[in-house]
PDB file of C-alpha atoms and ligand atoms in Angstrom:
ATOM      1  CA  UNK A  24     -22.609  21.687 -46.282  1.00 72.00           C
ATOM      2  CA  UNK A  25     -23.288  18.523 -46.059  1.00 92.00           C
ATOM      3  CA  UNK A  26     -25.286  15.467 -48.154  1.00 95.00           C
ATOM      4  CA  UNK A  27     -27.246  12.818 -46.979  1.00 97.00           C
ATOM      5  CA  UNK A  28     -27.777   9.483 -49.370  1.00 98.00           C
ATOM      6  CA  UNK A  29     -31.632   9.166 -49.831  1.00 98.00           C
ATOM      7  CA  UNK A  30     -33.465   6.556 -52.461  1.00 98.00           C
ATOM      8  CA  UNK A  31     -33.625   8.988 -55.074  1.00 98.00           C
ATOM      9  CA  UNK A  32     -29.983  10.081 -54.971  1.00 97.00           C
ATOM     10  CA  UNK A  33     -27.926  12.480 -52.332  1.00 97.00           C
ATOM     11  CA  UNK A  34     -29.945  15.388 -50.661  1.00 98.00           C
ATOM     12  CA  UNK A  35     -28.059  18.323 -49.101  1.00 97.00           C
ATOM     13  CA  UNK A  36     -28.663  18.267 -45.271  1.00 97.00           C
ATOM     14  CA  UNK A  37     -30.382  21.664 -45.520  1.00 97.00           C
ATOM     15  CA  UNK A  38     -32.646  20.564 -47.398  1.00 98.00           C
ATOM     16  CA  UNK A  39     -34.309  17.492 -45.461  1.00 98.00           C
ATOM     17  CA  UNK A  40     -37.237  19.253 -44.030  1.00 98.00           C
ATOM     18  CA  UNK A  41     -39.729  18.189 -41.390  1.00 98.00           C
ATOM     19  CA  UNK A  42     -38.159  14.448 -40.978  1.00 98.00           C
ATOM     20  CA  UNK A  43     -39.523  11.587 -39.191  1.00 98.00           C
ATOM     21  CA  UNK A  44     -36.141   9.767 -37.352  1.00 98.00           C
ATOM     22  CA  UNK A  45     -37.715   5.939 -37.784  1.00 98.00           C
ATOM     23  CA  UNK A  46     -40.976   4.539 -40.059  1.00 98.00           C
ATOM     24  CA  UNK A  47     -40.701   1.646 -41.301  1.00 98.00           C
ATOM     25  CA  UNK A  48     -42.452   0.443 -45.157  1.00 98.00           C
ATOM     26  CA  UNK A  49     -42.446  -3.451 -45.086  1.00 98.00           C
ATOM     27  CA  UNK A  50     -41.624  -5.101 -42.309  1.00 98.00           C
ATOM     28  CA  UNK A  51     -40.865  -8.813 -43.500  1.00 97.00           C
ATOM     29  CA  UNK A  52     -40.183 -12.220 -42.208  1.00 97.00           C
ATOM     30  CA  UNK A  53     -38.133 -12.947 -45.515  1.00 95.00           C
ATOM     31  CA  UNK A  54     -37.932 -16.782 -45.353  1.00 95.00           C
ATOM     32  CA  UNK A  55     -41.540 -17.113 -43.947  1.00 96.00           C
ATOM     33  CA  UNK A  56     -42.957 -14.681 -46.727  1.00 95.00           C
ATOM     34  CA  UNK A  57     -40.691 -16.463 -49.624  1.00 94.00           C
ATOM     35  CA  UNK A  58     -42.964 -19.898 -48.783  1.00 96.00           C
ATOM     36  CA  UNK A  59     -46.268 -18.432 -47.213  1.00 96.00           C
ATOM     37  CA  UNK A  60     -46.802 -15.643 -49.607  1.00 94.00           C
ATOM     38  CA  UNK A  61     -50.531 -15.341 -49.348  1.00 94.00           C
ATOM     39  CA  UNK A  62     -51.114 -12.532 -47.166  1.00 93.00           C
ATOM     40  CA  UNK A  63     -48.480 -10.382 -48.607  1.00 94.00           C
ATOM     41  CA  UNK A  64     -50.694 -11.071 -51.913  1.00 90.00           C
ATOM     42  CA  UNK A  65     -49.376  -9.089 -55.214  1.00 92.00           C
ATOM     43  CA  UNK A  66     -46.602  -6.974 -54.999  1.00 95.00           C
ATOM     44  CA  UNK A  67     -48.148  -4.140 -57.415  1.00 97.00           C
ATOM     45  CA  UNK A  68     -50.359  -4.002 -54.647  1.00 97.00           C
ATOM     46  CA  UNK A  69     -48.685  -3.617 -51.727  1.00 97.00           C
ATOM     47  CA  UNK A  70     -46.597  -1.193 -53.661  1.00 98.00           C
ATOM     48  CA  UNK A  71     -49.615   0.992 -54.827  1.00 98.00           C
ATOM     49  CA  UNK A  72     -50.626   0.915 -51.398  1.00 98.00           C
ATOM     50  CA  UNK A  73     -47.687   2.260 -49.564  1.00 98.00           C
ATOM     51  CA  UNK A  74     -47.488   4.493 -52.679  1.00 98.00           C
ATOM     52  CA  UNK A  75     -51.022   6.047 -51.370  1.00 98.00           C
ATOM     53  CA  UNK A  76     -49.856   5.778 -47.511  1.00 98.00           C
ATOM     54  CA  UNK A  77     -46.534   7.220 -47.697  1.00 98.00           C
ATOM     55  CA  UNK A  78     -48.201  10.090 -50.359  1.00 98.00           C
ATOM     56  CA  UNK A  79     -50.194  11.193 -47.332  1.00 98.00           C
ATOM     57  CA  UNK A  80     -47.528  12.235 -44.986  1.00 98.00           C
ATOM     58  CA  UNK A  81     -45.684  13.958 -47.988  1.00 98.00           C
ATOM     59  CA  UNK A  82     -49.207  16.088 -48.068  1.00 98.00           C
ATOM     60  CA  UNK A  83     -48.541  16.832 -44.247  1.00 98.00           C
ATOM     61  CA  UNK A  84     -45.401  18.744 -45.066  1.00 98.00           C
ATOM     62  CA  UNK A  85     -43.159  15.878 -43.752  1.00 98.00           C
ATOM     63  CA  UNK A  86     -40.120  15.812 -46.329  1.00 98.00           C
ATOM     64  CA  UNK A  87     -38.338  13.112 -45.284  1.00 98.00           C
ATOM     65  CA  UNK A  88     -38.356   9.818 -43.494  1.00 98.00           C
ATOM     66  CA  UNK A  89     -35.822   7.263 -42.201  1.00 98.00           C
ATOM     67  CA  UNK A  90     -36.572   3.486 -43.096  1.00 98.00           C
ATOM     68  CA  UNK A  91     -34.045   1.493 -40.276  1.00 98.00           C
ATOM     69  CA  UNK A  92     -35.591  -1.841 -41.731  1.00 98.00           C
ATOM     70  CA  UNK A  93     -31.937  -3.699 -42.467  1.00 98.00           C
ATOM     71  CA  UNK A  94     -31.310  -7.827 -42.097  1.00 98.00           C
ATOM     72  CA  UNK A  95     -33.432  -9.057 -39.548  1.00 98.00           C
ATOM     73  CA  UNK A  96     -36.326  -7.315 -40.488  1.00 98.00           C
ATOM     74  CA  UNK A  97     -36.739  -8.015 -44.390  1.00 97.00           C
ATOM     75  CA  UNK A  98     -35.024  -5.152 -45.927  1.00 98.00           C
ATOM     76  CA  UNK A  99     -35.285  -5.087 -50.084  1.00 97.00           C
ATOM     77  CA  UNK A 100     -33.952  -2.544 -51.586  1.00 98.00           C
ATOM     78  CA  UNK A 101     -35.743  -2.629 -55.646  1.00 97.00           C
ATOM     79  CA  UNK A 102     -39.035  -2.766 -53.521  1.00 98.00           C
ATOM     80  CA  UNK A 103     -38.387   0.422 -51.704  1.00 98.00           C
ATOM     81  CA  UNK A 104     -36.790   1.971 -55.184  1.00 98.00           C
ATOM     82  CA  UNK A 105     -40.527   0.998 -56.951  1.00 98.00           C
ATOM     83  CA  UNK A 106     -42.392   2.783 -53.688  1.00 98.00           C
ATOM     84  CA  UNK A 107     -39.629   6.030 -53.714  1.00 98.00           C
ATOM     85  CA  UNK A 108     -40.178   6.380 -57.464  1.00 98.00           C
ATOM     86  CA  UNK A 109     -43.721   7.589 -57.195  1.00 98.00           C
ATOM     87  CA  UNK A 110     -43.616   9.828 -54.167  1.00 98.00           C
ATOM     88  CA  UNK A 111     -41.312  12.501 -55.656  1.00 97.00           C
ATOM     89  CA  UNK A 112     -42.436  15.040 -52.124  1.00 97.00           C
ATOM     90  CA  UNK A 113     -40.661  12.130 -49.666  1.00 98.00           C
ATOM     91  CA  UNK A 114     -36.876  11.633 -49.307  1.00 98.00           C
ATOM     92  CA  UNK A 115     -36.239   7.766 -48.058  1.00 98.00           C
ATOM     93  CA  UNK A 116     -32.901   7.493 -46.358  1.00 98.00           C
ATOM     94  CA  UNK A 117     -32.441   3.485 -45.910  1.00 98.00           C
ATOM     95  CA  UNK A 118     -30.172   1.757 -43.401  1.00 98.00           C
ATOM     96  CA  UNK A 119     -27.792  -1.159 -42.910  1.00 98.00           C
ATOM     97  CA  UNK A 120     -26.874  -2.985 -40.101  1.00 98.00           C
ATOM     98  CA  UNK A 121     -28.585  -5.863 -38.256  1.00 98.00           C
ATOM     99  CA  UNK A 122     -31.796  -6.444 -35.951  1.00 98.00           C
ATOM    100  CA  UNK A 123     -31.692  -8.936 -33.159  1.00 98.00           C
ATOM    101  CA  UNK A 124     -32.309  -9.672 -29.603  1.00 98.00           C
ATOM    102  CA  UNK A 125     -30.191 -12.289 -28.819  1.00 97.00           C
ATOM    103  CA  UNK A 126     -28.087 -13.941 -31.101  1.00 97.00           C
ATOM    104  CA  UNK A 127     -26.811 -13.224 -34.666  1.00 97.00           C
ATOM    105  CA  UNK A 128     -28.255 -14.826 -37.278  1.00 97.00           C
ATOM    106  CA  UNK A 129     -26.900 -18.491 -38.761  1.00 97.00           C
ATOM    107  CA  UNK A 130     -25.099 -17.178 -41.579  1.00 97.00           C
ATOM    108  CA  UNK A 131     -22.664 -15.243 -38.914  1.00 97.00           C
ATOM    109  CA  UNK A 132     -22.523 -18.422 -36.214  1.00 96.00           C
ATOM    110  CA  UNK A 133     -19.431 -19.810 -38.027  1.00 96.00           C
ATOM    111  CA  UNK A 134     -17.778 -16.742 -39.370  1.00 97.00           C
ATOM    112  CA  UNK A 135     -14.978 -14.073 -38.129  1.00 95.00           C
ATOM    113  CA  UNK A 136     -14.882 -13.578 -34.405  1.00 93.00           C
ATOM    114  CA  UNK A 137     -17.159 -17.065 -34.079  1.00 91.00           C
ATOM    115  CA  UNK A 138     -13.800 -18.627 -35.877  1.00 94.00           C
ATOM    116  CA  UNK A 139     -11.168 -16.394 -33.287  1.00 92.00           C
ATOM    117  CA  UNK A 140     -11.039 -13.039 -31.296  1.00 87.00           C
ATOM    118  CA  UNK A 141      -9.012 -12.155 -33.911  1.00 91.00           C
ATOM    119  CA  UNK A 142     -10.758 -12.673 -37.285  1.00 93.00           C
ATOM    120  CA  UNK A 143     -12.244  -9.827 -38.249  1.00 94.00           C
ATOM    121  CA  UNK A 144     -16.150  -9.726 -38.591  1.00 97.00           C
ATOM    122  CA  UNK A 145     -17.443 -10.259 -42.213  1.00 98.00           C
ATOM    123  CA  UNK A 146     -20.574  -7.780 -41.160  1.00 98.00           C
ATOM    124  CA  UNK A 147     -18.484  -5.044 -41.090  1.00 98.00           C
ATOM    125  CA  UNK A 148     -17.297  -5.094 -44.660  1.00 98.00           C
ATOM    126  CA  UNK A 149     -20.808  -5.684 -45.168  1.00 98.00           C
ATOM    127  CA  UNK A 150     -22.269  -2.604 -43.566  1.00 98.00           C
ATOM    128  CA  UNK A 151     -19.509  -0.524 -44.594  1.00 98.00           C
ATOM    129  CA  UNK A 152     -20.057  -1.486 -48.441  1.00 98.00           C
ATOM    130  CA  UNK A 153     -23.901  -0.882 -47.932  1.00 98.00           C
ATOM    131  CA  UNK A 154     -22.664   2.666 -47.207  1.00 98.00           C
ATOM    132  CA  UNK A 155     -19.670   3.678 -49.583  1.00 98.00           C
ATOM    133  CA  UNK A 156     -21.404   1.339 -53.162  1.00 98.00           C
ATOM    134  CA  UNK A 157     -24.899   0.445 -52.182  1.00 98.00           C
ATOM    135  CA  UNK A 158     -27.110  -1.866 -51.281  1.00 98.00           C
ATOM    136  CA  UNK A 159     -27.466  -5.425 -53.555  1.00 96.00           C
ATOM    137  CA  UNK A 160     -26.706  -3.566 -56.830  1.00 95.00           C
ATOM    138  CA  UNK A 161     -29.196  -1.001 -56.564  1.00 96.00           C
ATOM    139  CA  UNK A 162     -26.732   1.930 -55.909  1.00 96.00           C
ATOM    140  CA  UNK A 163     -28.688   3.082 -53.246  1.00 98.00           C
ATOM    141  CA  UNK A 164     -26.344   3.967 -50.646  1.00 98.00           C
ATOM    142  CA  UNK A 165     -27.462   3.526 -47.015  1.00 98.00           C
ATOM    143  CA  UNK A 166     -27.457   6.497 -44.534  1.00 98.00           C
ATOM    144  CA  UNK A 167     -28.080   5.492 -41.134  1.00 98.00           C
ATOM    145  CA  UNK A 168     -26.376   2.180 -38.960  1.00 98.00           C
ATOM    146  CA  UNK A 169     -28.833   0.204 -36.914  1.00 98.00           C
ATOM    147  CA  UNK A 170     -28.307  -2.311 -34.259  1.00 98.00           C
ATOM    148  CA  UNK A 171     -30.738  -3.395 -31.430  1.00 98.00           C
ATOM    149  CA  UNK A 172     -30.807  -4.355 -27.402  1.00 98.00           C
ATOM    150  CA  UNK A 173     -33.869  -5.425 -26.002  1.00 98.00           C
ATOM    151  CA  UNK A 174     -34.985  -6.565 -22.482  1.00 97.00           C
ATOM    152  CA  UNK A 175     -32.508  -9.613 -22.891  1.00 97.00           C
ATOM    153  CA  UNK A 176     -29.716  -7.272 -22.380  1.00 98.00           C
ATOM    154  CA  UNK A 177     -26.380  -7.429 -23.736  1.00 98.00           C
ATOM    155  CA  UNK A 178     -25.769 -10.670 -25.160  1.00 98.00           C
ATOM    156  CA  UNK A 179     -22.906 -12.117 -27.100  1.00 97.00           C
ATOM    157  CA  UNK A 180     -24.734 -11.391 -30.418  1.00 97.00           C
ATOM    158  CA  UNK A 181     -26.381  -7.999 -29.586  1.00 98.00           C
ATOM    159  CA  UNK A 182     -22.758  -7.179 -28.263  1.00 98.00           C
ATOM    160  CA  UNK A 183     -21.341  -8.581 -31.490  1.00 98.00           C
ATOM    161  CA  UNK A 184     -23.504  -6.454 -33.982  1.00 98.00           C
ATOM    162  CA  UNK A 185     -23.223  -3.585 -32.248  1.00 98.00           C
ATOM    163  CA  UNK A 186     -19.216  -3.386 -32.202  1.00 98.00           C
ATOM    164  CA  UNK A 187     -19.829  -4.017 -35.776  1.00 98.00           C
ATOM    165  CA  UNK A 188     -22.106  -1.386 -36.394  1.00 98.00           C
ATOM    166  CA  UNK A 189     -18.904   1.139 -34.446  1.00 98.00           C
ATOM    167  CA  UNK A 190     -16.740  -0.263 -36.543  1.00 98.00           C
ATOM    168  CA  UNK A 191     -18.481   0.662 -40.019  1.00 98.00           C
ATOM    169  CA  UNK A 192     -19.339   3.795 -38.292  1.00 98.00           C
ATOM    170  CA  UNK A 193     -15.641   5.014 -37.701  1.00 98.00           C
ATOM    171  CA  UNK A 194     -15.214   3.531 -41.305  1.00 98.00           C
ATOM    172  CA  UNK A 195     -17.800   5.828 -43.076  1.00 97.00           C
ATOM    173  CA  UNK A 196     -18.950   8.206 -40.095  1.00 97.00           C
ATOM    174  CA  UNK A 197     -22.809   7.630 -40.892  1.00 97.00           C
ATOM    175  CA  UNK A 198     -24.743   7.948 -37.755  1.00 98.00           C
ATOM    176  CA  UNK A 199     -26.008   4.964 -35.764  1.00 98.00           C
ATOM    177  CA  UNK A 200     -29.626   3.983 -34.530  1.00 98.00           C
ATOM    178  CA  UNK A 201     -30.401   1.777 -31.789  1.00 98.00           C
ATOM    179  CA  UNK A 202     -33.586  -0.236 -30.955  1.00 98.00           C
ATOM    180  CA  UNK A 203     -33.966   0.113 -27.076  1.00 98.00           C
ATOM    181  CA  UNK A 204     -35.742  -1.040 -24.573  1.00 98.00           C
ATOM    182  CA  UNK A 205     -35.868   1.871 -22.011  1.00 97.00           C
ATOM    183  CA  UNK A 206     -38.239  -0.106 -19.356  1.00 97.00           C
ATOM    184  CA  UNK A 207     -34.451  -1.853 -18.448  1.00 98.00           C
ATOM    185  CA  UNK A 208     -32.160   0.939 -18.768  1.00 98.00           C
ATOM    186  CA  UNK A 209     -30.305  -0.570 -21.986  1.00 98.00           C
ATOM    187  CA  UNK A 210     -29.153   3.288 -22.707  1.00 98.00           C
ATOM    188  CA  UNK A 211     -26.685   2.775 -20.598  1.00 98.00           C
ATOM    189  CA  UNK A 212     -25.743  -0.580 -22.261  1.00 98.00           C
ATOM    190  CA  UNK A 213     -25.355   1.054 -25.422  1.00 98.00           C
ATOM    191  CA  UNK A 214     -23.267   3.836 -23.713  1.00 98.00           C
ATOM    192  CA  UNK A 215     -21.043   1.375 -22.097  1.00 98.00           C
ATOM    193  CA  UNK A 216     -20.389  -0.379 -25.441  1.00 98.00           C
ATOM    194  CA  UNK A 217     -21.056   1.362 -28.047  1.00 98.00           C
ATOM    195  CA  UNK A 218     -19.520   4.301 -26.851  1.00 98.00           C
ATOM    196  CA  UNK A 219     -17.438   4.199 -23.692  1.00 98.00           C
ATOM    197  CA  UNK A 220     -15.887   1.256 -25.185  1.00 98.00           C
ATOM    198  CA  UNK A 221     -16.005   1.264 -28.777  1.00 98.00           C
ATOM    199  CA  UNK A 222     -15.170   4.795 -28.935  1.00 98.00           C
ATOM    200  CA  UNK A 223     -19.031   6.088 -30.847  1.00 98.00           C
ATOM    201  CA  UNK A 224     -19.958   9.765 -30.047  1.00 98.00           C
ATOM    202  CA  UNK A 225     -23.353   9.387 -28.842  1.00 98.00           C
ATOM    203  CA  UNK A 226     -24.243  12.819 -30.539  1.00 97.00           C
ATOM    204  CA  UNK A 227     -23.720  10.372 -33.261  1.00 98.00           C
ATOM    205  CA  UNK A 228     -26.488   8.076 -31.885  1.00 98.00           C
ATOM    206  CA  UNK A 229     -30.453   7.625 -31.487  1.00 98.00           C
ATOM    207  CA  UNK A 230     -31.619   5.790 -28.525  1.00 98.00           C
ATOM    208  CA  UNK A 231     -34.407   4.575 -30.429  1.00 98.00           C
ATOM    209  CA  UNK A 232     -37.934   3.829 -28.302  1.00 98.00           C
ATOM    210  CA  UNK A 233     -36.924   6.304 -25.674  1.00 98.00           C
ATOM    211  CA  UNK A 234     -40.315   7.242 -25.657  1.00 98.00           C
ATOM    212  CA  UNK A 235     -41.540   3.944 -24.390  1.00 97.00           C
ATOM    213  CA  UNK A 236     -40.991   5.027 -20.597  1.00 97.00           C
ATOM    214  CA  UNK A 237     -42.551   7.819 -18.703  1.00 97.00           C
ATOM    215  CA  UNK A 238     -39.213   8.039 -16.359  1.00 98.00           C
ATOM    216  CA  UNK A 239     -37.955  11.175 -17.106  1.00 98.00           C
ATOM    217  CA  UNK A 240     -35.031  11.166 -14.968  1.00 98.00           C
ATOM    218  CA  UNK A 241     -33.723   8.322 -16.933  1.00 98.00           C
ATOM    219  CA  UNK A 242     -34.408  10.259 -19.828  1.00 98.00           C
ATOM    220  CA  UNK A 243     -32.752  13.451 -19.248  1.00 98.00           C
ATOM    221  CA  UNK A 244     -29.525  11.111 -17.723  1.00 98.00           C
ATOM    222  CA  UNK A 245     -29.219   9.808 -21.288  1.00 98.00           C
ATOM    223  CA  UNK A 246     -29.751  13.517 -23.142  1.00 98.00           C
ATOM    224  CA  UNK A 247     -27.238  14.302 -20.495  1.00 98.00           C
ATOM    225  CA  UNK A 248     -24.960  11.987 -21.327  1.00 98.00           C
ATOM    226  CA  UNK A 249     -25.031  13.439 -25.554  1.00 98.00           C
ATOM    227  CA  UNK A 250     -27.585  11.035 -27.020  1.00 98.00           C
ATOM    228  CA  UNK A 251     -30.370  11.927 -29.092  1.00 98.00           C
ATOM    229  CA  UNK A 252     -33.418  10.514 -27.834  1.00 98.00           C
ATOM    230  CA  UNK A 253     -35.987   8.634 -30.264  1.00 98.00           C
ATOM    231  CA  UNK A 254     -39.396   9.523 -29.482  1.00 98.00           C
ATOM    232  CA  UNK A 255     -40.654   7.270 -31.860  1.00 98.00           C
ATOM    233  CA  UNK A 256     -43.744   4.902 -31.169  1.00 98.00           C
ATOM    234  CA  UNK A 257     -46.115   7.114 -31.079  1.00 97.00           C
ATOM    235  CA  UNK A 258     -49.243   5.271 -31.849  1.00 97.00           C
ATOM    236  CA  UNK A 259     -48.282   2.212 -30.269  1.00 96.00           C
ATOM    237  CA  UNK A 260     -50.273   2.300 -27.077  1.00 93.00           C
ATOM    238  CA  UNK A 261     -50.660  -1.101 -25.829  1.00 88.00           C
ATOM    239  CA  UNK A 262     -48.560  -1.024 -22.900  1.00 86.00           C
ATOM    240  CA  UNK A 263     -49.190   2.956 -22.597  1.00 93.00           C
ATOM    241  CA  UNK A 264     -51.570   5.570 -23.252  1.00 95.00           C
ATOM    242  CA  UNK A 265     -51.784   8.348 -25.597  1.00 97.00           C
ATOM    243  CA  UNK A 266     -51.654  10.979 -22.996  1.00 97.00           C
ATOM    244  CA  UNK A 267     -48.413   9.064 -21.293  1.00 97.00           C
ATOM    245  CA  UNK A 268     -46.142   9.302 -24.247  1.00 97.00           C
ATOM    246  CA  UNK A 269     -47.427  12.628 -25.037  1.00 98.00           C
ATOM    247  CA  UNK A 270     -46.824  13.883 -21.574  1.00 98.00           C
ATOM    248  CA  UNK A 271     -43.569  12.466 -21.947  1.00 98.00           C
ATOM    249  CA  UNK A 272     -42.313  14.609 -24.743  1.00 98.00           C
ATOM    250  CA  UNK A 273     -44.363  17.928 -23.160  1.00 98.00           C
ATOM    251  CA  UNK A 274     -42.567  17.299 -19.913  1.00 98.00           C
ATOM    252  CA  UNK A 275     -38.857  16.761 -21.814  1.00 98.00           C
ATOM    253  CA  UNK A 276     -39.241  19.883 -23.559  1.00 98.00           C
ATOM    254  CA  UNK A 277     -40.607  21.415 -20.170  1.00 98.00           C
ATOM    255  CA  UNK A 278     -36.968  20.661 -18.862  1.00 98.00           C
ATOM    256  CA  UNK A 279     -35.199  21.856 -21.994  1.00 98.00           C
ATOM    257  CA  UNK A 280     -34.609  18.950 -24.417  1.00 98.00           C
ATOM    258  CA  UNK A 281     -36.125  19.632 -26.832  1.00 98.00           C
ATOM    259  CA  UNK A 282     -32.864  20.047 -28.724  1.00 98.00           C
ATOM    260  CA  UNK A 283     -32.028  16.722 -27.735  1.00 98.00           C
ATOM    261  CA  UNK A 284     -35.549  14.468 -29.307  1.00 98.00           C
ATOM    262  CA  UNK A 285     -36.661  13.445 -32.924  1.00 98.00           C
ATOM    263  CA  UNK A 286     -40.228  12.257 -33.632  1.00 98.00           C
ATOM    264  CA  UNK A 287     -41.262   9.335 -35.384  1.00 98.00           C
ATOM    265  CA  UNK A 288     -44.544   6.653 -35.317  1.00 98.00           C
ATOM    266  CA  UNK A 289     -42.482   3.232 -35.905  1.00 98.00           C
ATOM    267  CA  UNK A 290     -45.312   2.865 -38.612  1.00 98.00           C
ATOM    268  CA  UNK A 291     -45.390   0.441 -41.579  1.00 98.00           C
ATOM    269  CA  UNK A 292     -47.610   0.142 -44.788  1.00 97.00           C
ATOM    270  CA  UNK A 293     -47.129  -3.624 -43.720  1.00 97.00           C
ATOM    271  CA  UNK A 294     -45.601  -5.605 -40.904  1.00 97.00           C
ATOM    272  CA  UNK A 295     -45.991  -9.605 -40.810  1.00 97.00           C
ATOM    273  CA  UNK A 296     -45.559  -9.993 -37.436  1.00 96.00           C
ATOM    274  CA  UNK A 297     -48.711  -9.103 -35.935  1.00 95.00           C
ATOM    275  CA  UNK A 298     -52.193 -10.798 -36.928  1.00 94.00           C
ATOM    276  CA  UNK A 299     -54.019  -8.375 -39.457  1.00 92.00           C
ATOM    277  CA  UNK A 300     -57.119  -8.546 -37.182  1.00 93.00           C
ATOM    278  CA  UNK A 301     -55.249  -7.443 -33.896  1.00 92.00           C
ATOM    279  CA  UNK A 302     -54.186  -4.038 -35.873  1.00 91.00           C
ATOM    280  CA  UNK A 303     -57.517  -2.429 -35.586  1.00 92.00           C
ATOM    281  CA  UNK A 304     -57.040  -2.609 -32.129  1.00 92.00           C
ATOM    282  CA  UNK A 305     -54.278   0.181 -32.761  1.00 94.00           C
ATOM    283  CA  UNK A 306     -56.204   2.490 -34.751  1.00 95.00           C
ATOM    284  CA  UNK A 307     -53.622   5.625 -33.868  1.00 96.00           C
ATOM    285  CA  UNK A 308     -50.518   3.676 -35.289  1.00 97.00           C
ATOM    286  CA  UNK A 309     -49.892   5.044 -38.629  1.00 97.00           C
ATOM    287  CA  UNK A 310     -47.857   7.850 -40.103  1.00 98.00           C
ATOM    288  CA  UNK A 311     -50.557  10.649 -39.757  1.00 98.00           C
ATOM    289  CA  UNK A 312     -50.712  10.406 -36.209  1.00 98.00           C
ATOM    290  CA  UNK A 313     -48.078  12.761 -35.189  1.00 98.00           C
ATOM    291  CA  UNK A 314     -49.465  15.570 -37.615  1.00 98.00           C
ATOM    292  CA  UNK A 315     -52.980  14.940 -36.749  1.00 98.00           C
ATOM    293  CA  UNK A 316     -52.917  14.542 -32.890  1.00 98.00           C
ATOM    294  CA  UNK A 317     -49.721  14.503 -31.025  1.00 98.00           C
ATOM    295  CA  UNK A 318     -49.019  17.761 -32.327  1.00 98.00           C
ATOM    296  CA  UNK A 319     -52.032  19.219 -31.269  1.00 98.00           C
ATOM    297  CA  UNK A 320     -51.826  17.809 -27.949  1.00 98.00           C
ATOM    298  CA  UNK A 321     -48.440  19.171 -27.831  1.00 98.00           C
ATOM    299  CA  UNK A 322     -48.878  22.437 -28.503  1.00 98.00           C
ATOM    300  CA  UNK A 323     -51.658  22.924 -25.948  1.00 98.00           C
ATOM    301  CA  UNK A 324     -49.254  21.856 -23.310  1.00 98.00           C
ATOM    302  CA  UNK A 325     -46.973  24.108 -23.812  1.00 98.00           C
ATOM    303  CA  UNK A 326     -45.051  23.003 -26.582  1.00 98.00           C
ATOM    304  CA  UNK A 327     -43.747  26.173 -28.286  1.00 98.00           C
ATOM    305  CA  UNK A 328     -43.175  26.038 -32.186  1.00 98.00           C
ATOM    306  CA  UNK A 329     -39.940  26.736 -31.912  1.00 98.00           C
ATOM    307  CA  UNK A 330     -39.140  23.237 -29.892  1.00 98.00           C
ATOM    308  CA  UNK A 331     -41.006  21.953 -32.625  1.00 98.00           C
ATOM    309  CA  UNK A 332     -38.817  22.571 -35.493  1.00 98.00           C
ATOM    310  CA  UNK A 333     -35.966  21.803 -33.340  1.00 98.00           C
ATOM    311  CA  UNK A 334     -37.556  17.909 -33.060  1.00 98.00           C
ATOM    312  CA  UNK A 335     -38.739  17.653 -36.593  1.00 98.00           C
ATOM    313  CA  UNK A 336     -36.192  19.477 -38.639  1.00 98.00           C
ATOM    314  CA  UNK A 337     -33.075  21.176 -36.773  1.00 98.00           C
ATOM    315  CA  UNK A 338     -31.867  17.855 -35.027  1.00 98.00           C
ATOM    316  CA  UNK A 339     -32.463  15.574 -37.740  1.00 98.00           C
ATOM    317  CA  UNK A 340     -30.510  17.709 -40.145  1.00 97.00           C
ATOM    318  CA  UNK A 341     -27.677  18.228 -37.417  1.00 96.00           C
ATOM    319  CA  UNK A 342     -27.544  14.692 -36.736  1.00 97.00           C
ATOM    320  CA  UNK A 343     -26.768  13.934 -40.054  1.00 97.00           C
ATOM    321  CA  UNK A 344     -23.777  16.391 -40.699  1.00 94.00           C
ATOM    322  CA  UNK A 345     -20.395  15.101 -39.857  1.00 73.00           C
ATOM    323  CA  UNK A 346     -19.271  16.681 -36.684  1.00 55.00           C
ATOM    324  CA  UNK A 347     -15.815  15.344 -36.909  1.00 42.00           C
TER     325      UNK A 347
HETATM  326 ZN1   ZN B  10     -38.768   0.318 -35.750  1.00 59.39          ZN
END
């Protein structure tokens, strides 16, 4: 028996149920919002909107989401706590870590290893405390570690964060999710630094956004290395199409990789990265898309109920259960 912390308290991994492994609630540029809150509007209004949207997701039978909103994405736990209290049918697992594609935030520029290779990185203690004590006095513990690597590759800042995430993982056993850019095969860089060098078992790592590529040979290579593949951007059909994303899932299931994939949409109730007038061009990007459109398509194309259950329920459960 194994427990995972959620916003409302620990949940047995056997009770996580169908789980979406990568859904945000609010993605905010914190200091822009603090100074220009006009578009965001009222706190109560945004929370009510999130409660409505997440309640609709829970009504589809999804029991748990992982919200990988960390430093760099505007994490604010008291706000998430208010939402979670009003959506009792949905467990929310929150994360710690840092999201950057290039350099570390200025806060870290002249601290830790920036002062000398032997000086410990304060990030490690920050991430660890979020996992063992709780986040900003809420008592809510993080159940996932998060970092990122994008098309800029393994910059010094990206590598520093990745090594701090690895250190916090070794102290706590909490699994890791990494934003990757599969088009430039950054999963192999994650393997090199996070796993081969820093010693994290690929079986405890989700390679996020793996579904952004249609290169099934590359995905198979990463799955064979032991990683969990995040097919987690269903509905973001800008550089790709609904069919291309869904067909990649179908093909990977056909090749026998249902045990190595988890599903999600990378959706949010509010994200300030995108002009609100542009969002109508992404009409399928919302919490209900997988259940309403992706799974019916997958079934029609030969994906079995057993494979769907593996991706939604068994794989997330196994992923959160500490294996050693
Ligand atoms: Zn995301």
